[in-house]
PDB file of N, CA and C in Angstrom:
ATOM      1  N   UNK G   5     -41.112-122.815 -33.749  1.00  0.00           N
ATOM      2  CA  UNK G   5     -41.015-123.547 -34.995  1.00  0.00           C
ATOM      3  C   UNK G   5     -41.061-122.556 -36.154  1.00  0.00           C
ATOM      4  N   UNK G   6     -39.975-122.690 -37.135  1.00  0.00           N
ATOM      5  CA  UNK G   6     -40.026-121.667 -38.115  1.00  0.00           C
ATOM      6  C   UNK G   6     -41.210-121.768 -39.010  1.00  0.00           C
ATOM      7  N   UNK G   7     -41.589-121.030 -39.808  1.00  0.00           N
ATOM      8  CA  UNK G   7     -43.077-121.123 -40.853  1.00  0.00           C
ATOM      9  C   UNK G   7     -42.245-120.950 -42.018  1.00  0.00           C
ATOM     10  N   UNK G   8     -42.667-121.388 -43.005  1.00  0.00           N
ATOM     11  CA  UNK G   8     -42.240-121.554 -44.453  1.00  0.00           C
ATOM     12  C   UNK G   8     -42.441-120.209 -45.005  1.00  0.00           C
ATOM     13  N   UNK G   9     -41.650-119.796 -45.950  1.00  0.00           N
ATOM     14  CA  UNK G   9     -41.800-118.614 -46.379  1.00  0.00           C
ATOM     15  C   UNK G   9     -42.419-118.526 -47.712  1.00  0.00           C
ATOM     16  N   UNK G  10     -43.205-117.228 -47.627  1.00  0.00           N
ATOM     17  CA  UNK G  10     -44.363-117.322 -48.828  1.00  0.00           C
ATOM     18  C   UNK G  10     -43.083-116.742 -50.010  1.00  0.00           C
ATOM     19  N   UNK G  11     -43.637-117.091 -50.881  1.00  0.00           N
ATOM     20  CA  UNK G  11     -43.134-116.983 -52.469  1.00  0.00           C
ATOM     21  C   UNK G  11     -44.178-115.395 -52.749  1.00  0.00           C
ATOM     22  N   UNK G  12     -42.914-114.206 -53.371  1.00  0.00           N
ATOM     23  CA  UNK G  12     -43.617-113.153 -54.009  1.00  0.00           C
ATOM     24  C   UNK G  12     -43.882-113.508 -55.032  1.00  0.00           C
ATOM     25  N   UNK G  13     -45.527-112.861 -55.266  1.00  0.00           N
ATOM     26  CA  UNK G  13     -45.868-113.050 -56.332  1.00  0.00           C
ATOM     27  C   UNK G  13     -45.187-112.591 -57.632  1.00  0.00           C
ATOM     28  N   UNK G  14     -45.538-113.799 -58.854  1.00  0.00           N
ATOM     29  CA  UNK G  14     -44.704-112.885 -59.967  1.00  0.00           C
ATOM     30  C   UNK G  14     -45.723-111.538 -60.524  1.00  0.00           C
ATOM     31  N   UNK G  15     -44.800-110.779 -60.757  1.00  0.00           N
ATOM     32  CA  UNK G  15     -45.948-109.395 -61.364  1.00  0.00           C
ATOM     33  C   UNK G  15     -45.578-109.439 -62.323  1.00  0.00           C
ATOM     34  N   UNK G  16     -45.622-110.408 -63.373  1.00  0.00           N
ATOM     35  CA  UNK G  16     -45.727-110.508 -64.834  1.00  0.00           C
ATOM     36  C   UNK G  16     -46.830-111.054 -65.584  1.00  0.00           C
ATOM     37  N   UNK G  17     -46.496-110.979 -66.946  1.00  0.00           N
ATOM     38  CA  UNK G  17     -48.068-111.530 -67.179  1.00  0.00           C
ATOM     39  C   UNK G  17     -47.576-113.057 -68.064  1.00  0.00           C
ATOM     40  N   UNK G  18     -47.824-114.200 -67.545  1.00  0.00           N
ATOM     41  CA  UNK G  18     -47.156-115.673 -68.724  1.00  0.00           C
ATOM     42  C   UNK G  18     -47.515-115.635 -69.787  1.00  0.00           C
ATOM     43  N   UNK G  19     -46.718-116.165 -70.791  1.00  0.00           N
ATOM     44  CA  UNK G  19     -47.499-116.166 -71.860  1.00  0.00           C
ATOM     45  C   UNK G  19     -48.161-116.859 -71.809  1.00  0.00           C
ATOM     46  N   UNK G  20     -49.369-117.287 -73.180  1.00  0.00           N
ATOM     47  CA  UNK G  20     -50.371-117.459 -73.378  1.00  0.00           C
ATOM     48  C   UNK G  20     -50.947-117.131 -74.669  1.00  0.00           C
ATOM     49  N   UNK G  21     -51.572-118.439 -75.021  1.00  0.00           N
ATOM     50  CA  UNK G  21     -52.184-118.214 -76.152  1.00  0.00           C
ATOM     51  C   UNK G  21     -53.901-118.541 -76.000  1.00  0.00           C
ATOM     52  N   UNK G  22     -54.492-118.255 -75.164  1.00  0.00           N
ATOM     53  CA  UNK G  22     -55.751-118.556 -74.755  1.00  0.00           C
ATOM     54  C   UNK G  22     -56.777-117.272 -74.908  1.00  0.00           C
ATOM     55  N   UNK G  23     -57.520-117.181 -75.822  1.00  0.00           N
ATOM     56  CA  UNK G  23     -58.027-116.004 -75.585  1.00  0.00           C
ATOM     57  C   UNK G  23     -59.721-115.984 -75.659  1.00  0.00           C
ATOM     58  N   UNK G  24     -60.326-116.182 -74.206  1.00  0.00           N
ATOM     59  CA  UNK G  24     -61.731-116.181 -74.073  1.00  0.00           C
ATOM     60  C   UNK G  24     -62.788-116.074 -74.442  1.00  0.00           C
ATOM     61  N   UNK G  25     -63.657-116.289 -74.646  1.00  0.00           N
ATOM     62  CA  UNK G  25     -65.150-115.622 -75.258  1.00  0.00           C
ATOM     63  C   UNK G  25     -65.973-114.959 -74.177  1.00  0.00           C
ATOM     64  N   UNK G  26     -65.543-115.264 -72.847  1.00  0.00           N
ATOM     65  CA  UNK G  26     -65.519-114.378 -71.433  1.00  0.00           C
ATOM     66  C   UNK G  26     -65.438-112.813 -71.534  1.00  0.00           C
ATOM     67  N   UNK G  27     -66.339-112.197 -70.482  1.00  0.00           N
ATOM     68  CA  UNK G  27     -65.980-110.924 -69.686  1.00  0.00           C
ATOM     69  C   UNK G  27     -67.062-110.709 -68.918  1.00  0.00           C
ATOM     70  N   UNK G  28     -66.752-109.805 -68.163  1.00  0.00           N
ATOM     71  CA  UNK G  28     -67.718-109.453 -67.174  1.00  0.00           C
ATOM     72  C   UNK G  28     -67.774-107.944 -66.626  1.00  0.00           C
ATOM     73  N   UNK G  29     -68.390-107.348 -65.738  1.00  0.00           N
ATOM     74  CA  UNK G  29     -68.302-105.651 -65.656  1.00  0.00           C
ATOM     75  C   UNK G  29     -67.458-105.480 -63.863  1.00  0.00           C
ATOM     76  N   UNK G  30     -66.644-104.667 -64.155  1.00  0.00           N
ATOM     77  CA  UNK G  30     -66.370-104.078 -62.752  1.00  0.00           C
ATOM     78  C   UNK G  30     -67.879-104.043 -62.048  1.00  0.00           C
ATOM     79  N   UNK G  31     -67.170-104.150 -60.735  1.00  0.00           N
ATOM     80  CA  UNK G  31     -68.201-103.902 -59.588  1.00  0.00           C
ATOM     81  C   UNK G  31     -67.316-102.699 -58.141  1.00  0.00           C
ATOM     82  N   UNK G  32     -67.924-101.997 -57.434  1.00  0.00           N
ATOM     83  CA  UNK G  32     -67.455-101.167 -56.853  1.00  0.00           C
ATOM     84  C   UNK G  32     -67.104-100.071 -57.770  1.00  0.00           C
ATOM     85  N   UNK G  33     -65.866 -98.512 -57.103  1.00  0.00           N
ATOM     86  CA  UNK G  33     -65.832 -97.547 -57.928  1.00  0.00           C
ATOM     87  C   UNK G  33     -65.211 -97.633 -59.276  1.00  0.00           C
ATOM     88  N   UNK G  34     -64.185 -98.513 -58.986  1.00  0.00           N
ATOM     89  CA  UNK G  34     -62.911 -98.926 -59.699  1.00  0.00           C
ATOM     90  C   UNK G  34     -61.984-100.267 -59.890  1.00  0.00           C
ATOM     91  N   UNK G  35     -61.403-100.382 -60.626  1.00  0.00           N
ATOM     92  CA  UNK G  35     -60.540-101.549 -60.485  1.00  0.00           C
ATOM     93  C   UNK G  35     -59.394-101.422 -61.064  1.00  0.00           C
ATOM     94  N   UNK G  36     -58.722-101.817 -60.060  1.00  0.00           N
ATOM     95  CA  UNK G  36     -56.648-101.451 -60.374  1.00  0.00           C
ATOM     96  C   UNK G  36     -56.911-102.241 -61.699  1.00  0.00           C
ATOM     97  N   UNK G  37     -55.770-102.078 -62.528  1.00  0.00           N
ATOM     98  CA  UNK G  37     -55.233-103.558 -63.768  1.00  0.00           C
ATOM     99  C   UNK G  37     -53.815-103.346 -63.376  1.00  0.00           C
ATOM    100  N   UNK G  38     -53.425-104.258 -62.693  1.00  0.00           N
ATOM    101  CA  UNK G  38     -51.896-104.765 -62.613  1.00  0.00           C
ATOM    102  C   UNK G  38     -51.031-105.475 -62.987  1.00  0.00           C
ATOM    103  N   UNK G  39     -49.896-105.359 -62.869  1.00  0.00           N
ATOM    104  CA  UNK G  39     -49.005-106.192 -63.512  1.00  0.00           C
ATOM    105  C   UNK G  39     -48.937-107.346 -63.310  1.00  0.00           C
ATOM    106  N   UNK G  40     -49.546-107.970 -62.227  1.00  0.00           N
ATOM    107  CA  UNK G  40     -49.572-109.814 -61.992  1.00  0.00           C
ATOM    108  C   UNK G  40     -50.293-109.747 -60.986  1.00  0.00           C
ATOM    109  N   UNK G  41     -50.691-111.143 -60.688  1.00  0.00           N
ATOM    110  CA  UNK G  41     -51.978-111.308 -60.201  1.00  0.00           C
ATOM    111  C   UNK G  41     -51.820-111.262 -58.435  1.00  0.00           C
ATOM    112  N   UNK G  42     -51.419-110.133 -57.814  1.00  0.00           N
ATOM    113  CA  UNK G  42     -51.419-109.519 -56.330  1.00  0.00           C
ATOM    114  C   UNK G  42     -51.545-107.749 -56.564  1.00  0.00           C
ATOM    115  N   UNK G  43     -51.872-107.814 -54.947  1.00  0.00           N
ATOM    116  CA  UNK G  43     -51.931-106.028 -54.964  1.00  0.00           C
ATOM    117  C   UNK G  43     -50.794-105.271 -54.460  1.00  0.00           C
ATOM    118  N   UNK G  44     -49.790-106.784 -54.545  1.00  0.00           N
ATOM    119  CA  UNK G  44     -48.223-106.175 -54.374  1.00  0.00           C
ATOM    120  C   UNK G  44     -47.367-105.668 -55.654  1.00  0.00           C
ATOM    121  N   UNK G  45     -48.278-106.159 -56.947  1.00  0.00           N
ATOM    122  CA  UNK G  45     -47.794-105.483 -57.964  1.00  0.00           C
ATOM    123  C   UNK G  45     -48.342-104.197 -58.530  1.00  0.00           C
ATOM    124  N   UNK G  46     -47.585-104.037 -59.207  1.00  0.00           N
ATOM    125  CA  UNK G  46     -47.920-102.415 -60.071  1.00  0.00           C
ATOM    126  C   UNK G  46     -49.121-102.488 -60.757  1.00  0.00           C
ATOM    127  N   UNK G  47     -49.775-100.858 -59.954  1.00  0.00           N
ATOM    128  CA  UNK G  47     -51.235-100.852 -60.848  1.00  0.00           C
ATOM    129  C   UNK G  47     -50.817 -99.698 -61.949  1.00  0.00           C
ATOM    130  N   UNK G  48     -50.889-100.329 -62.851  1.00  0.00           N
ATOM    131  CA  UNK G  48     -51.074 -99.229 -64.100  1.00  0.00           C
ATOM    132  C   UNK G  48     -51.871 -98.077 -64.547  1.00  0.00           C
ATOM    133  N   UNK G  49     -53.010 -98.138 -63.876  1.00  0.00           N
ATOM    134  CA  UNK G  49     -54.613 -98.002 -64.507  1.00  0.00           C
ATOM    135  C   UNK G  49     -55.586 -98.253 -63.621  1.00  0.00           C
ATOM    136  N   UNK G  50     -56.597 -97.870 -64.061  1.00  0.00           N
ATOM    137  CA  UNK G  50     -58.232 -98.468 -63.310  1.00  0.00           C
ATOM    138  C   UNK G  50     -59.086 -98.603 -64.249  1.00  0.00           C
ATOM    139  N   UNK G  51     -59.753 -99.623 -64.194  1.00  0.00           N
ATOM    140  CA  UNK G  51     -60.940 -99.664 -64.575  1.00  0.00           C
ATOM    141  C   UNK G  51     -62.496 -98.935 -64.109  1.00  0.00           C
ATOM    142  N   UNK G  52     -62.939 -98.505 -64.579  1.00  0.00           N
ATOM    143  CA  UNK G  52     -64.172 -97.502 -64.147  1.00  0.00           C
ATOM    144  C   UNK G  52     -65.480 -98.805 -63.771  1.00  0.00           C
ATOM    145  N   UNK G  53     -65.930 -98.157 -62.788  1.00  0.00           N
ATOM    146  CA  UNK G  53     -67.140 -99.110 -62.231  1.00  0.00           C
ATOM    147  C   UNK G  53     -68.081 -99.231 -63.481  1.00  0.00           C
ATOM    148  N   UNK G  54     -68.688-100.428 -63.863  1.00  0.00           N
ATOM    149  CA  UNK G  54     -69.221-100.947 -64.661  1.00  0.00           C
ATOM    150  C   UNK G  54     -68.535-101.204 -65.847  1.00  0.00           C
ATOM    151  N   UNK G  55     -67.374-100.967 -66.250  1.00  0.00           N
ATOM    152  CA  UNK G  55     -66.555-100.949 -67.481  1.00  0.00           C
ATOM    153  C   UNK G  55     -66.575-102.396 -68.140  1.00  0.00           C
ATOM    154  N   UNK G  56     -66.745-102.870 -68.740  1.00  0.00           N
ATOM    155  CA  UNK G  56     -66.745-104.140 -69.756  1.00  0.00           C
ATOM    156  C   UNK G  56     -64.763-104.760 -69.505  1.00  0.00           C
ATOM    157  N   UNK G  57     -65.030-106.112 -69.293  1.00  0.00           N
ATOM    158  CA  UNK G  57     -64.063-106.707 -69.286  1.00  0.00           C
ATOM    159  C   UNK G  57     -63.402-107.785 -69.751  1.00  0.00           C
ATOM    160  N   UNK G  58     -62.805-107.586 -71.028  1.00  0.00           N
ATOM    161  CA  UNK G  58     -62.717-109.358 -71.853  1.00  0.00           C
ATOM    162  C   UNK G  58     -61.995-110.330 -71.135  1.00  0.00           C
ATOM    163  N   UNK G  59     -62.340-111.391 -71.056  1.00  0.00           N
ATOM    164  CA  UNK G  59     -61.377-112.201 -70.152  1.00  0.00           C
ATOM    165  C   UNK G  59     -60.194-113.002 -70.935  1.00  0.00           C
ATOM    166  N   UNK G  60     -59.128-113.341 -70.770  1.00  0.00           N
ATOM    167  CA  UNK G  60     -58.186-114.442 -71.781  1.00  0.00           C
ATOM    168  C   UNK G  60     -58.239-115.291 -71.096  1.00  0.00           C
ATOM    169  N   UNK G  61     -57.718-114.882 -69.544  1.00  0.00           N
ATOM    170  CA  UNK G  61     -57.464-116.637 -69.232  1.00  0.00           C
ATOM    171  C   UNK G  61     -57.762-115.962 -67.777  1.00  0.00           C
ATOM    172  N   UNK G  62     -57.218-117.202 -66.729  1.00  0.00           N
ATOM    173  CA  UNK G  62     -57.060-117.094 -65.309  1.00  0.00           C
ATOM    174  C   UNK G  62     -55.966-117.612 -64.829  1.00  0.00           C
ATOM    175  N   UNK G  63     -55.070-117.255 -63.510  1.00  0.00           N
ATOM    176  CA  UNK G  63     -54.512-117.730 -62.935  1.00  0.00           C
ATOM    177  C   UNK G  63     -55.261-117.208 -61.267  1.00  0.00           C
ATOM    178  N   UNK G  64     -54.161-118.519 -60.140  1.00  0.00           N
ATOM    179  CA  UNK G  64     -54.437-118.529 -58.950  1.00  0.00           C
ATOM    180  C   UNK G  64     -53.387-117.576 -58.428  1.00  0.00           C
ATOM    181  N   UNK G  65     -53.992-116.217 -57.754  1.00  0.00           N
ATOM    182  CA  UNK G  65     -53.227-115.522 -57.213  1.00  0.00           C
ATOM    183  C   UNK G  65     -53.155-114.886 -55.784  1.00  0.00           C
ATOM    184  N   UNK G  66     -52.822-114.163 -55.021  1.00  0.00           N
ATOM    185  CA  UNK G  66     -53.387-113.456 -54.052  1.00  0.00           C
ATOM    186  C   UNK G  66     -54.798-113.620 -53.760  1.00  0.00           C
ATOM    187  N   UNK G  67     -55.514-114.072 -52.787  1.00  0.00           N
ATOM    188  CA  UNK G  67     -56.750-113.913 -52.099  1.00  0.00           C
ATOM    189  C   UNK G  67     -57.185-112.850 -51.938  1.00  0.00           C
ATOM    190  N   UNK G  68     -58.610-112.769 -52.294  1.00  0.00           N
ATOM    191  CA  UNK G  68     -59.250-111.167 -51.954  1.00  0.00           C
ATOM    192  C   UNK G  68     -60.244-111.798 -51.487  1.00  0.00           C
ATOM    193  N   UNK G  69     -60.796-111.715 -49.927  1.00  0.00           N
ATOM    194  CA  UNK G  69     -61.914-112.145 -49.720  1.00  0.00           C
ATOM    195  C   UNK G  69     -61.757-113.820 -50.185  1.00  0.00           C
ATOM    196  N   UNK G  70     -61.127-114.291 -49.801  1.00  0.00           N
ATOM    197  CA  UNK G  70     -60.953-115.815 -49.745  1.00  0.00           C
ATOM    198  C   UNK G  70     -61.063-116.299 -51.822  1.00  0.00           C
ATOM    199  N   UNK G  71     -60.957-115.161 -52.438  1.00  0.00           N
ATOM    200  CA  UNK G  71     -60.737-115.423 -53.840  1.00  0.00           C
ATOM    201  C   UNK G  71     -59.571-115.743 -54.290  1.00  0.00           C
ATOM    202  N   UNK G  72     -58.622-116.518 -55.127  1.00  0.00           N
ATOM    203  CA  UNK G  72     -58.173-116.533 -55.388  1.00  0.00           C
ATOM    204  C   UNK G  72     -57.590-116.275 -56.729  1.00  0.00           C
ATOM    205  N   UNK G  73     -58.874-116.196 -57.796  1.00  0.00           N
ATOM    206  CA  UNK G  73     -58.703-115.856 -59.309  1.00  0.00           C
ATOM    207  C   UNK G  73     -58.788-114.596 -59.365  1.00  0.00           C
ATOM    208  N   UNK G  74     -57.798-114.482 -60.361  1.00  0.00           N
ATOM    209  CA  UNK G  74     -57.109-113.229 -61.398  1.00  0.00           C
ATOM    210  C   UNK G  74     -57.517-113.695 -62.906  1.00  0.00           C
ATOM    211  N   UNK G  75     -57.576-112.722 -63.290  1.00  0.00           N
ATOM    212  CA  UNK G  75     -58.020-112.423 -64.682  1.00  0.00           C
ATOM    213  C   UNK G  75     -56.477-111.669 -65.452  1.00  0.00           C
ATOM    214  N   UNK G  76     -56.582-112.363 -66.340  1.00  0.00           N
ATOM    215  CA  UNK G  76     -55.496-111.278 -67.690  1.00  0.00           C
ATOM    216  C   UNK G  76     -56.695-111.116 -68.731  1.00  0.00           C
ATOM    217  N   UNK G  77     -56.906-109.571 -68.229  1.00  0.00           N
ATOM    218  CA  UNK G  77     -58.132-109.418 -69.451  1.00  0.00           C
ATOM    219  C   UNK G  77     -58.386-107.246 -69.938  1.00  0.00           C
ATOM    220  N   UNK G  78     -59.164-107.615 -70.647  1.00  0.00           N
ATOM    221  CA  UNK G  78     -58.721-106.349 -71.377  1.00  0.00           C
ATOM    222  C   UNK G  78     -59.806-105.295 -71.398  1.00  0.00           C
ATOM    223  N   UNK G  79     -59.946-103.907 -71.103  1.00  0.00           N
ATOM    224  CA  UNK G  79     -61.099-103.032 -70.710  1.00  0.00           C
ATOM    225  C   UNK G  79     -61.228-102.994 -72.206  1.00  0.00           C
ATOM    226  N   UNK G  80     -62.658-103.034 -72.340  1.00  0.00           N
ATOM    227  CA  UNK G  80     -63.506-103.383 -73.819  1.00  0.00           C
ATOM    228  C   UNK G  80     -63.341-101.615 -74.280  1.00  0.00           C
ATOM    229  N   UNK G  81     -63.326-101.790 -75.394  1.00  0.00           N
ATOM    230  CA  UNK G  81     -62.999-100.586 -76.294  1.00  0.00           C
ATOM    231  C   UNK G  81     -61.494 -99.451 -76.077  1.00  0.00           C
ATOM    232  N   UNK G  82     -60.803-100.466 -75.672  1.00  0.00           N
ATOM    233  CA  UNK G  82     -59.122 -99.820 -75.043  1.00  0.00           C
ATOM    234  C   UNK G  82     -58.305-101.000 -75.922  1.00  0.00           C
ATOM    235  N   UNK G  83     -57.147-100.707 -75.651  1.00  0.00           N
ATOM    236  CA  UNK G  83     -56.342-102.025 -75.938  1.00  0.00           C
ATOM    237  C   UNK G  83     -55.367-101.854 -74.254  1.00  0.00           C
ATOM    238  N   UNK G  84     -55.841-101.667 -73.226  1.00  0.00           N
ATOM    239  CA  UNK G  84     -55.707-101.504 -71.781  1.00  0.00           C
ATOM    240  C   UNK G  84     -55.730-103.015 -71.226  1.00  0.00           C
ATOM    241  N   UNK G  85     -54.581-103.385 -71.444  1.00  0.00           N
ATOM    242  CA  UNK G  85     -55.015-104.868 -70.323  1.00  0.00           C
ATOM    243  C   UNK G  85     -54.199-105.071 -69.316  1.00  0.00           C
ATOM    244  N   UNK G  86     -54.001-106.202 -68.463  1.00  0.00           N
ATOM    245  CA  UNK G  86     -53.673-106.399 -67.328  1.00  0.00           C
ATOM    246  C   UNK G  86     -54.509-107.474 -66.839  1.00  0.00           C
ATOM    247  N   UNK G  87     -54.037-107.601 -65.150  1.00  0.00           N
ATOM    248  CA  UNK G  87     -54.403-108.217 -64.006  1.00  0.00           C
ATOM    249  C   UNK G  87     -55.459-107.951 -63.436  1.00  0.00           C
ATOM    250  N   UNK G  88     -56.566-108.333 -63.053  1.00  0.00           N
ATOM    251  CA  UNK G  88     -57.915-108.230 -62.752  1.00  0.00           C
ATOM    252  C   UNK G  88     -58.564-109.101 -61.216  1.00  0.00           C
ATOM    253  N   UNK G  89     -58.885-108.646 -60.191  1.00  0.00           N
ATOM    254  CA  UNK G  89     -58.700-109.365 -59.271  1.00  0.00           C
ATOM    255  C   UNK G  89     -60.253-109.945 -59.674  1.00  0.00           C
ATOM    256  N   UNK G  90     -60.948-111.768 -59.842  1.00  0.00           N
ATOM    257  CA  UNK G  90     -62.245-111.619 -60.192  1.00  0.00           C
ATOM    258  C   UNK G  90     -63.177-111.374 -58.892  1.00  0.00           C
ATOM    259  N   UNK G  91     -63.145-111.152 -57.661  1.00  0.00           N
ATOM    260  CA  UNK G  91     -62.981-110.349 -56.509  1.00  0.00           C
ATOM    261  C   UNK G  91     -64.213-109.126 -56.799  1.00  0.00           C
ATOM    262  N   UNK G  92     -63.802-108.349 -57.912  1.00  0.00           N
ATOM    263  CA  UNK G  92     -64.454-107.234 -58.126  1.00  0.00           C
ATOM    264  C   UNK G  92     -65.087-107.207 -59.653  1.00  0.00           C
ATOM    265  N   UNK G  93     -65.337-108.597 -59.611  1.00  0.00           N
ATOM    266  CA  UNK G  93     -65.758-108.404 -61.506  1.00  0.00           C
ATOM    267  C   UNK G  93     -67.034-109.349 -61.421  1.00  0.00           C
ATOM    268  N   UNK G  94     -67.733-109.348 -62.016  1.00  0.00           N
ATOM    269  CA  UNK G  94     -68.969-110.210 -62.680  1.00  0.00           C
ATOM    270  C   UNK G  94     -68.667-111.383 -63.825  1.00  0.00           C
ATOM    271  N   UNK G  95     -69.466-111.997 -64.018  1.00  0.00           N
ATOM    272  CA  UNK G  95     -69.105-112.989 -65.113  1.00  0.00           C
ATOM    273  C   UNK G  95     -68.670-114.351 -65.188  1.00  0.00           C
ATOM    274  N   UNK G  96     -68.828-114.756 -63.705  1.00  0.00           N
ATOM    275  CA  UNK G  96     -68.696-116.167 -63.233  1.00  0.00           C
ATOM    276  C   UNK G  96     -68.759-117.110 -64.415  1.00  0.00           C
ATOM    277  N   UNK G  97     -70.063-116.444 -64.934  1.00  0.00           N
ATOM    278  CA  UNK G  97     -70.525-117.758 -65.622  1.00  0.00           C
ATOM    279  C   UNK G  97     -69.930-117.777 -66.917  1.00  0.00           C
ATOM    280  N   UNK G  98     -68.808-116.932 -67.556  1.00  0.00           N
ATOM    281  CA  UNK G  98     -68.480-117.083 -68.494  1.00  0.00           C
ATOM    282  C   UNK G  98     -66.926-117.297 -68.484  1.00  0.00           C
ATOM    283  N   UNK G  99     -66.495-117.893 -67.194  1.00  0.00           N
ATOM    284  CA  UNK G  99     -64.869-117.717 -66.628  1.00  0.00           C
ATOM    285  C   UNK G  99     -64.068-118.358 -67.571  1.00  0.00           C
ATOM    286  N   UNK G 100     -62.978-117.715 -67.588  1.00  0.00           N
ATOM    287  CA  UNK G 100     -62.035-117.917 -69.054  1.00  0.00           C
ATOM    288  C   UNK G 100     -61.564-119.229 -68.514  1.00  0.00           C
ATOM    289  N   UNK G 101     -60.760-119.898 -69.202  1.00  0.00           N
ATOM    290  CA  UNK G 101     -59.585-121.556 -69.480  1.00  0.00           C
ATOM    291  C   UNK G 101     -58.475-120.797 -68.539  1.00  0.00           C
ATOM    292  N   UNK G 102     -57.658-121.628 -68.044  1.00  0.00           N
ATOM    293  CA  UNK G 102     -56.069-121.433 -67.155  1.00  0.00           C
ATOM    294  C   UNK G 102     -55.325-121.079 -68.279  1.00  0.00           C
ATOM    295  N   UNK G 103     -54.470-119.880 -67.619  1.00  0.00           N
ATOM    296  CA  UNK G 103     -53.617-119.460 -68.653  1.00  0.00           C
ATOM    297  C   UNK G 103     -52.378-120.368 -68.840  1.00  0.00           C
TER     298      UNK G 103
END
């Protein structure tokens, strides 16, 4: 029996006009910021372990560890943003609106 075929993720970022009062800190050494919310897209950058992270919004992307939220959010004192797996971030409790 054939299986349905998965959809690549988009590695873009949607627009959006949502912009959080959210963030939270890397956890582990590092954290990619990519172009859309999988680790099949382009990492630009890293974030440094503990680095401050503003949140804008969320979308449902790639699973990490049965996660599914991504972050479009921005390393605090950069104008560095991107894709954020929340996987490796803190800040549950302040999780941004759907982008």
């Amino acid at each position: 029996m054939p299986t349905a075929a998965v959809a690549a993720p988009a590695c873009t970022h949607p627009s959006h006009n949502v912009n959080s009062a959210g963030y939270g800190y890397v956890v582990g050494d590092a954290l990619a910021r990519r172009s859309g919310p999988s680790t099949s897209c382009d990492s630009y950058g890293y974030a440094d372990h503990n680095a401050k992270i503003y949140y804008h919004c969320y979308v449902y992307g790639e699973e990490i560890n049965r996660d599914p939220y991504w972050v479009w959010g921005r390393i605090a004192d950069t104008q560095q943003e991107g894709w954020f797996s929340m996987e490796y971030l803190t800040g549950r409790d302040t999780f941004p609106s759907h982008c």
